PDB file of C-alpha atoms in Angstrom:
ATOM      1  CA  MET A   1      95.126 106.185  76.846  1.00  0.00           C
ATOM      2  CA  PRO A   2      95.852 109.945  76.989  1.00  0.00           C
ATOM      3  CA  ARG A   3      95.183 111.696  80.271  1.00  0.00           C
ATOM      4  CA  ALA A   4      93.327 114.963  80.562  1.00  0.00           C
ATOM      5  CA  SER A   5      95.183 117.854  82.107  1.00  0.00           C
ATOM      6  CA  PRO A   6      94.265 118.691  85.707  1.00  0.00           C
ATOM      7  CA  PRO A   7      91.336 121.079  86.128  1.00  0.00           C
ATOM      8  CA  ASP A   8      91.804 124.663  87.206  1.00  0.00           C
ATOM      9  CA  ALA A   9      91.116 125.439  90.858  1.00  0.00           C
ATOM     10  CA  ALA A  10      87.816 127.032  89.821  1.00  0.00           C
ATOM     11  CA  ASP A  11      86.693 123.645  88.418  1.00  0.00           C
ATOM     12  CA  LEU A  12      87.141 121.837  91.751  1.00  0.00           C
ATOM     13  CA  PRO A  13      84.083 121.346  93.979  1.00  0.00           C
ATOM     14  CA  ALA A  14      83.661 124.064  96.609  1.00  0.00           C
ATOM     15  CA  PRO A  15      84.263 121.797  99.662  1.00  0.00           C
ATOM     16  CA  LEU A  16      87.555 120.586  98.195  1.00  0.00           C
ATOM     17  CA  ARG A  17      88.647 124.149  97.344  1.00  0.00           C
ATOM     18  CA  GLU A  18      87.806 125.203 100.914  1.00  0.00           C
ATOM     19  CA  GLU A  19      89.711 122.285 102.464  1.00  0.00           C
ATOM     20  CA  ILE A  20      92.759 122.938 100.286  1.00  0.00           C
ATOM     21  CA  SER A  21      92.487 126.654 100.976  1.00  0.00           C
ATOM     22  CA  ARG A  22      92.490 125.958 104.755  1.00  0.00           C
ATOM     23  CA  HIS A  23      95.616 123.813 104.345  1.00  0.00           C
ATOM     24  CA  LEU A  24      97.307 126.494 102.241  1.00  0.00           C
ATOM     25  CA  GLN A  25      96.392 129.127 104.829  1.00  0.00           C
ATOM     26  CA  GLN A  26      97.807 126.995 107.668  1.00  0.00           C
ATOM     27  CA  GLN A  27     100.953 126.444 105.620  1.00  0.00           C
ATOM     28  CA  ALA A  28     101.211 130.168 104.907  1.00  0.00           C
ATOM     29  CA  ASP A  29     100.692 130.982 108.599  1.00  0.00           C
ATOM     30  CA  ALA A  30     103.413 128.533 109.621  1.00  0.00           C
ATOM     31  CA  GLU A  31     105.804 129.935 107.024  1.00  0.00           C
ATOM     32  CA  ALA A  32     105.014 133.477 108.131  1.00  0.00           C
ATOM     33  CA  ALA A  33     105.640 132.609 111.778  1.00  0.00           C
ATOM     34  CA  ALA A  34     108.875 130.831 110.926  1.00  0.00           C
ATOM     35  CA  THR A  35     110.242 133.647 108.805  1.00  0.00           C
ATOM     36  CA  SER A  36     108.638 136.570 110.676  1.00  0.00           C
ATOM     37  CA  LYS A  37     107.724 138.126 107.351  1.00  0.00           C
ATOM     38  CA  LYS A  38     104.406 139.600 106.308  1.00  0.00           C
ATOM     39  CA  ARG A  39     102.243 137.354 104.166  1.00  0.00           C
ATOM     40  CA  ALA A  40     101.095 138.649 100.810  1.00  0.00           C
ATOM     41  CA  ARG A  41      97.370 139.073 100.260  1.00  0.00           C
ATOM     42  CA  PRO A  42      95.622 136.267  98.386  1.00  0.00           C
ATOM     43  CA  GLY A  43      95.794 136.855  94.654  1.00  0.00           C
ATOM     44  CA  ASP A  44      93.625 136.005  91.688  1.00  0.00           C
ATOM     45  CA  GLY A  45      92.610 132.551  90.467  1.00  0.00           C
ATOM     46  CA  ALA A  46      95.821 132.075  88.482  1.00  0.00           C
ATOM     47  CA  GLU A  47      97.881 132.530  91.652  1.00  0.00           C
ATOM     48  CA  ASN A  48      95.628 130.038  93.465  1.00  0.00           C
ATOM     49  CA  ASP A  49      96.114 127.495  90.635  1.00  0.00           C
ATOM     50  CA  GLU A  50      99.846 127.997  90.998  1.00  0.00           C
ATOM     51  CA  ARG A  51      99.625 127.387  94.750  1.00  0.00           C
ATOM     52  CA  LEU A  52      97.536 124.218  94.229  1.00  0.00           C
ATOM     53  CA  ALA A  53     100.112 122.949  91.746  1.00  0.00           C
ATOM     54  CA  ALA A  54     102.874 123.017  94.355  1.00  0.00           C
ATOM     55  CA  VAL A  55     101.626 122.460  97.917  1.00  0.00           C
ATOM     56  CA  GLU A  56     104.555 121.793 100.247  1.00  0.00           C
ATOM     57  CA  ASP A  57     104.278 118.934 102.791  1.00  0.00           C
ATOM     58  CA  PHE A  58     100.525 118.426 102.392  1.00  0.00           C
ATOM     59  CA  GLU A  59      98.975 116.866 105.506  1.00  0.00           C
ATOM     60  CA  LEU A  60      95.590 115.332 106.264  1.00  0.00           C
ATOM     61  CA  SER A  61      94.519 114.039 109.645  1.00  0.00           C
ATOM     62  CA  CYS A  62      91.567 112.325 111.229  1.00  0.00           C
ATOM     63  CA  PRO A  63      91.669 112.611 115.041  1.00  0.00           C
ATOM     64  CA  GLY A  64      91.681 109.225 116.729  1.00  0.00           C
ATOM     65  CA  LEU A  65      92.620 107.411 113.519  1.00  0.00           C
ATOM     66  CA  GLY A  66      95.792 108.986 112.172  1.00  0.00           C
ATOM     67  CA  SER A  67      97.428 111.374 109.760  1.00  0.00           C
ATOM     68  CA  LEU A  68      99.053 111.390 106.339  1.00  0.00           C
ATOM     69  CA  VAL A  69     101.885 113.624 105.159  1.00  0.00           C
ATOM     70  CA  TRP A  70     103.052 113.833 101.567  1.00  0.00           C
ATOM     71  CA  PRO A  71     106.615 115.153 101.927  1.00  0.00           C
ATOM     72  CA  GLY A  72     107.815 117.648  99.369  1.00  0.00           C
ATOM     73  CA  VAL A  73     105.686 119.246  96.680  1.00  0.00           C
ATOM     74  CA  THR A  74     102.261 117.815  95.784  1.00  0.00           C
ATOM     75  CA  ASP A  75     100.010 118.919  92.901  1.00  0.00           C
ATOM     76  CA  LEU A  76      96.432 119.095  94.226  1.00  0.00           C
ATOM     77  CA  ARG A  77      94.754 120.533  91.126  1.00  0.00           C
ATOM     78  CA  GLY A  78      93.441 117.223  89.787  1.00  0.00           C
ATOM     79  CA  LEU A  79      91.745 115.859  92.907  1.00  0.00           C
ATOM     80  CA  PRO A  80      88.231 114.594  92.139  1.00  0.00           C
ATOM     81  CA  GLY A  81      85.545 115.745  94.558  1.00  0.00           C
ATOM     82  CA  LYS A  82      85.958 116.267  98.285  1.00  0.00           C
ATOM     83  CA  LEU A  83      89.064 114.965 100.007  1.00  0.00           C
ATOM     84  CA  ASP A  84      86.982 112.601 102.139  1.00  0.00           C
ATOM     85  CA  GLY A  85      86.082 110.806  98.895  1.00  0.00           C
ATOM     86  CA  VAL A  86      89.741 110.613  97.906  1.00  0.00           C
ATOM     87  CA  VAL A  87      91.130 109.604 101.311  1.00  0.00           C
ATOM     88  CA  LYS A  88      89.192 107.360 103.702  1.00  0.00           C
ATOM     89  CA  PHE A  89      90.508 106.754 107.196  1.00  0.00           C
ATOM     90  CA  GLY A  90      89.553 103.631 109.101  1.00  0.00           C
ATOM     91  CA  SER A  91      90.800 101.931 112.238  1.00  0.00           C
ATOM     92  CA  HIS A  92      94.465 101.178 111.488  1.00  0.00           C
ATOM     93  CA  GLU A  93      93.996 101.676 107.750  1.00  0.00           C
ATOM     94  CA  VAL A  94      93.709 104.374 105.142  1.00  0.00           C
ATOM     95  CA  LEU A  95      92.436 104.068 101.580  1.00  0.00           C
ATOM     96  CA  LEU A  96      93.428 106.395  98.741  1.00  0.00           C
ATOM     97  CA  TYR A  97      91.030 106.806  95.833  1.00  0.00           C
ATOM     98  CA  PRO A  98      88.817 103.955  97.147  1.00  0.00           C
ATOM     99  CA  ASP A  99      85.901 104.608  94.798  1.00  0.00           C
ATOM    100  CA  LEU A 100      87.852 105.215  91.588  1.00  0.00           C
ATOM    101  CA  PRO A 101      88.439 102.448  89.060  1.00  0.00           C
ATOM    102  CA  GLU A 102      92.127 101.622  88.684  1.00  0.00           C
ATOM    103  CA  ALA A 103      92.218 103.174  85.191  1.00  0.00           C
ATOM    104  CA  LEU A 104      91.127 106.573  86.561  1.00  0.00           C
ATOM    105  CA  LYS A 105      93.515 106.728  89.514  1.00  0.00           C
ATOM    106  CA  PRO A 106      96.545 108.976  89.138  1.00  0.00           C
ATOM    107  CA  ARG A 107      99.710 107.225  88.059  1.00  0.00           C
ATOM    108  CA  PRO A 108     102.258 106.482  90.795  1.00  0.00           C
ATOM    109  CA  GLY A 109     104.043 109.723  91.637  1.00  0.00           C
ATOM    110  CA  GLU A 110     101.089 111.953  90.678  1.00  0.00           C
ATOM    111  CA  ALA A 111      98.661 113.846  92.940  1.00  0.00           C
ATOM    112  CA  LEU A 112      98.211 111.890  96.212  1.00  0.00           C
ATOM    113  CA  ASN A 113      99.350 108.614  94.638  1.00  0.00           C
ATOM    114  CA  LYS A 114     102.929 109.196  95.724  1.00  0.00           C
ATOM    115  CA  ARG A 115     105.165 108.512  98.711  1.00  0.00           C
ATOM    116  CA  PHE A 116     103.557 109.449 102.021  1.00  0.00           C
ATOM    117  CA  ILE A 117     104.054 108.986 105.745  1.00  0.00           C
ATOM    118  CA  TYR A 118     101.126 107.392 107.572  1.00  0.00           C
ATOM    119  CA  THR A 119     100.910 107.774 111.347  1.00  0.00           C
ATOM    120  CA  MET A 120      98.309 105.445 112.849  1.00  0.00           C
ATOM    121  CA  GLU A 121      96.856 106.297 116.243  1.00  0.00           C
ATOM    122  CA  ASN A 122      95.694 103.973 119.022  1.00  0.00           C
ATOM    123  CA  VAL A 123      98.024 101.112 118.115  1.00  0.00           C
ATOM    124  CA  TRP A 124      98.567  99.260 121.388  1.00  0.00           C
ATOM    125  CA  ALA A 125      99.933  95.905 122.481  1.00  0.00           C
ATOM    126  CA  ARG A 126      97.017  93.943 123.958  1.00  0.00           C
ATOM    127  CA  ASP A 127      96.506  90.526 125.433  1.00  0.00           C
ATOM    128  CA  LYS A 128      94.538  88.454 122.896  1.00  0.00           C
ATOM    129  CA  ARG A 129      92.546  86.634 125.583  1.00  0.00           C
ATOM    130  CA  THR A 130      91.688  89.455 127.981  1.00  0.00           C
ATOM    131  CA  GLY A 131      92.027  92.539 125.784  1.00  0.00           C
ATOM    132  CA  SER A 132      94.072  94.265 128.484  1.00  0.00           C
ATOM    133  CA  TYR A 133      96.912  96.562 127.503  1.00  0.00           C
ATOM    134  CA  LEU A 134     100.422  95.144 127.723  1.00  0.00           C
ATOM    135  CA  THR A 135     103.139  97.500 128.886  1.00  0.00           C
ATOM    136  CA  ASP A 136     105.966  95.235 129.991  1.00  0.00           C
ATOM    137  CA  ALA A 137     109.164  95.481 127.945  1.00  0.00           C
ATOM    138  CA  ARG A 138     108.953  91.925 126.598  1.00  0.00           C
ATOM    139  CA  SER A 139     105.375  92.298 125.325  1.00  0.00           C
ATOM    140  CA  VAL A 140     106.087  95.706 123.791  1.00  0.00           C
ATOM    141  CA  ALA A 141     109.199  94.336 122.028  1.00  0.00           C
ATOM    142  CA  ALA A 142     107.189  91.380 120.686  1.00  0.00           C
ATOM    143  CA  PHE A 143     104.446  93.731 119.482  1.00  0.00           C
ATOM    144  CA  ARG A 144     107.002  96.011 117.823  1.00  0.00           C
ATOM    145  CA  ALA A 145     108.434  92.942 116.016  1.00  0.00           C
ATOM    146  CA  GLN A 146     104.894  91.962 114.963  1.00  0.00           C
ATOM    147  CA  LEU A 147     104.365  95.457 113.502  1.00  0.00           C
ATOM    148  CA  GLN A 148     107.666  95.170 111.623  1.00  0.00           C
ATOM    149  CA  ARG A 149     106.601  91.815 110.131  1.00  0.00           C
ATOM    150  CA  LYS A 150     103.267  93.315 109.121  1.00  0.00           C
ATOM    151  CA  ALA A 151     105.011  96.271 107.444  1.00  0.00           C
ATOM    152  CA  ASP A 152     107.353  93.896 105.602  1.00  0.00           C
ATOM    153  CA  LYS A 153     104.412  91.777 104.432  1.00  0.00           C
ATOM    154  CA  LEU A 154     102.605  94.893 103.153  1.00  0.00           C
ATOM    155  CA  GLY A 155     105.723  96.170 101.390  1.00  0.00           C
ATOM    156  CA  ILE A 156     105.894  99.359 103.443  1.00  0.00           C
ATOM    157  CA  ARG A 157     108.699 100.693 105.606  1.00  0.00           C
ATOM    158  CA  MET A 158     108.226 100.945 109.359  1.00  0.00           C
ATOM    159  CA  LEU A 159     109.633 104.244 110.624  1.00  0.00           C
ATOM    160  CA  SER A 160     108.779 104.074 114.307  1.00  0.00           C
ATOM    161  CA  TYR A 161     106.464 102.790 116.995  1.00  0.00           C
ATOM    162  CA  SER A 162     105.757 104.591 120.273  1.00  0.00           C
ATOM    163  CA  HIS A 163     104.041 102.315 122.779  1.00  0.00           C
ATOM    164  CA  GLU A 164     103.721 105.255 125.194  1.00  0.00           C
ATOM    165  CA  ARG A 165     101.605 107.198 122.684  1.00  0.00           C
ATOM    166  CA  GLY A 166     100.179 104.315 120.626  1.00  0.00           C
ATOM    167  CA  LEU A 167     101.574 105.758 117.374  1.00  0.00           C
ATOM    168  CA  TRP A 168     102.869 103.634 114.498  1.00  0.00           C
ATOM    169  CA  ARG A 169     104.579 105.528 111.647  1.00  0.00           C
ATOM    170  CA  VAL A 170     105.154 103.912 108.261  1.00  0.00           C
ATOM    171  CA  GLU A 171     106.293 105.109 104.858  1.00  0.00           C
ATOM    172  CA  VAL A 172     104.212 104.018 101.876  1.00  0.00           C
ATOM    173  CA  VAL A 173     105.424 104.209  98.280  1.00  0.00           C
ATOM    174  CA  PRO A 174     102.598 103.352  95.842  1.00  0.00           C
ATOM    175  CA  SER A 175     103.611 101.276  92.852  1.00  0.00           C
TER     176      SER A 175
END
């Protein structure tokens, strides 16, 4: 089945354009601060399409739940609707394109359906009976091993776990 080409930035819904524009502005601000160079003024629609086609290290976050980073260049032109319809954060989970039928989702490697780093927040070792937090070295090591087994079972790669901050980082490669 042939795929349609991604829409122009002008064809994207306004909330999505605004969210992407905020990300691009934050990225531009960070680049400007890092290089101490003046930023160019925003250009016409064609320049914006070009920027959407190659967004570097795109990041989304949901405070209290986690964040996603797509390392490298990501083409955001073909995203349907608002980003909150494309990415849904939950407690210790994230869903990409949850409402799209499989046939309409981007192929692996396209748009947001590519390798990303997921950092989950509020991931703590707890006693199953009492619910109290476990901080002793043995319990933390056992919990870390449990997270590794879970990552292996899900087919994702565990990058790190910080019991001090309750952060679990994994790398996901959609197939």
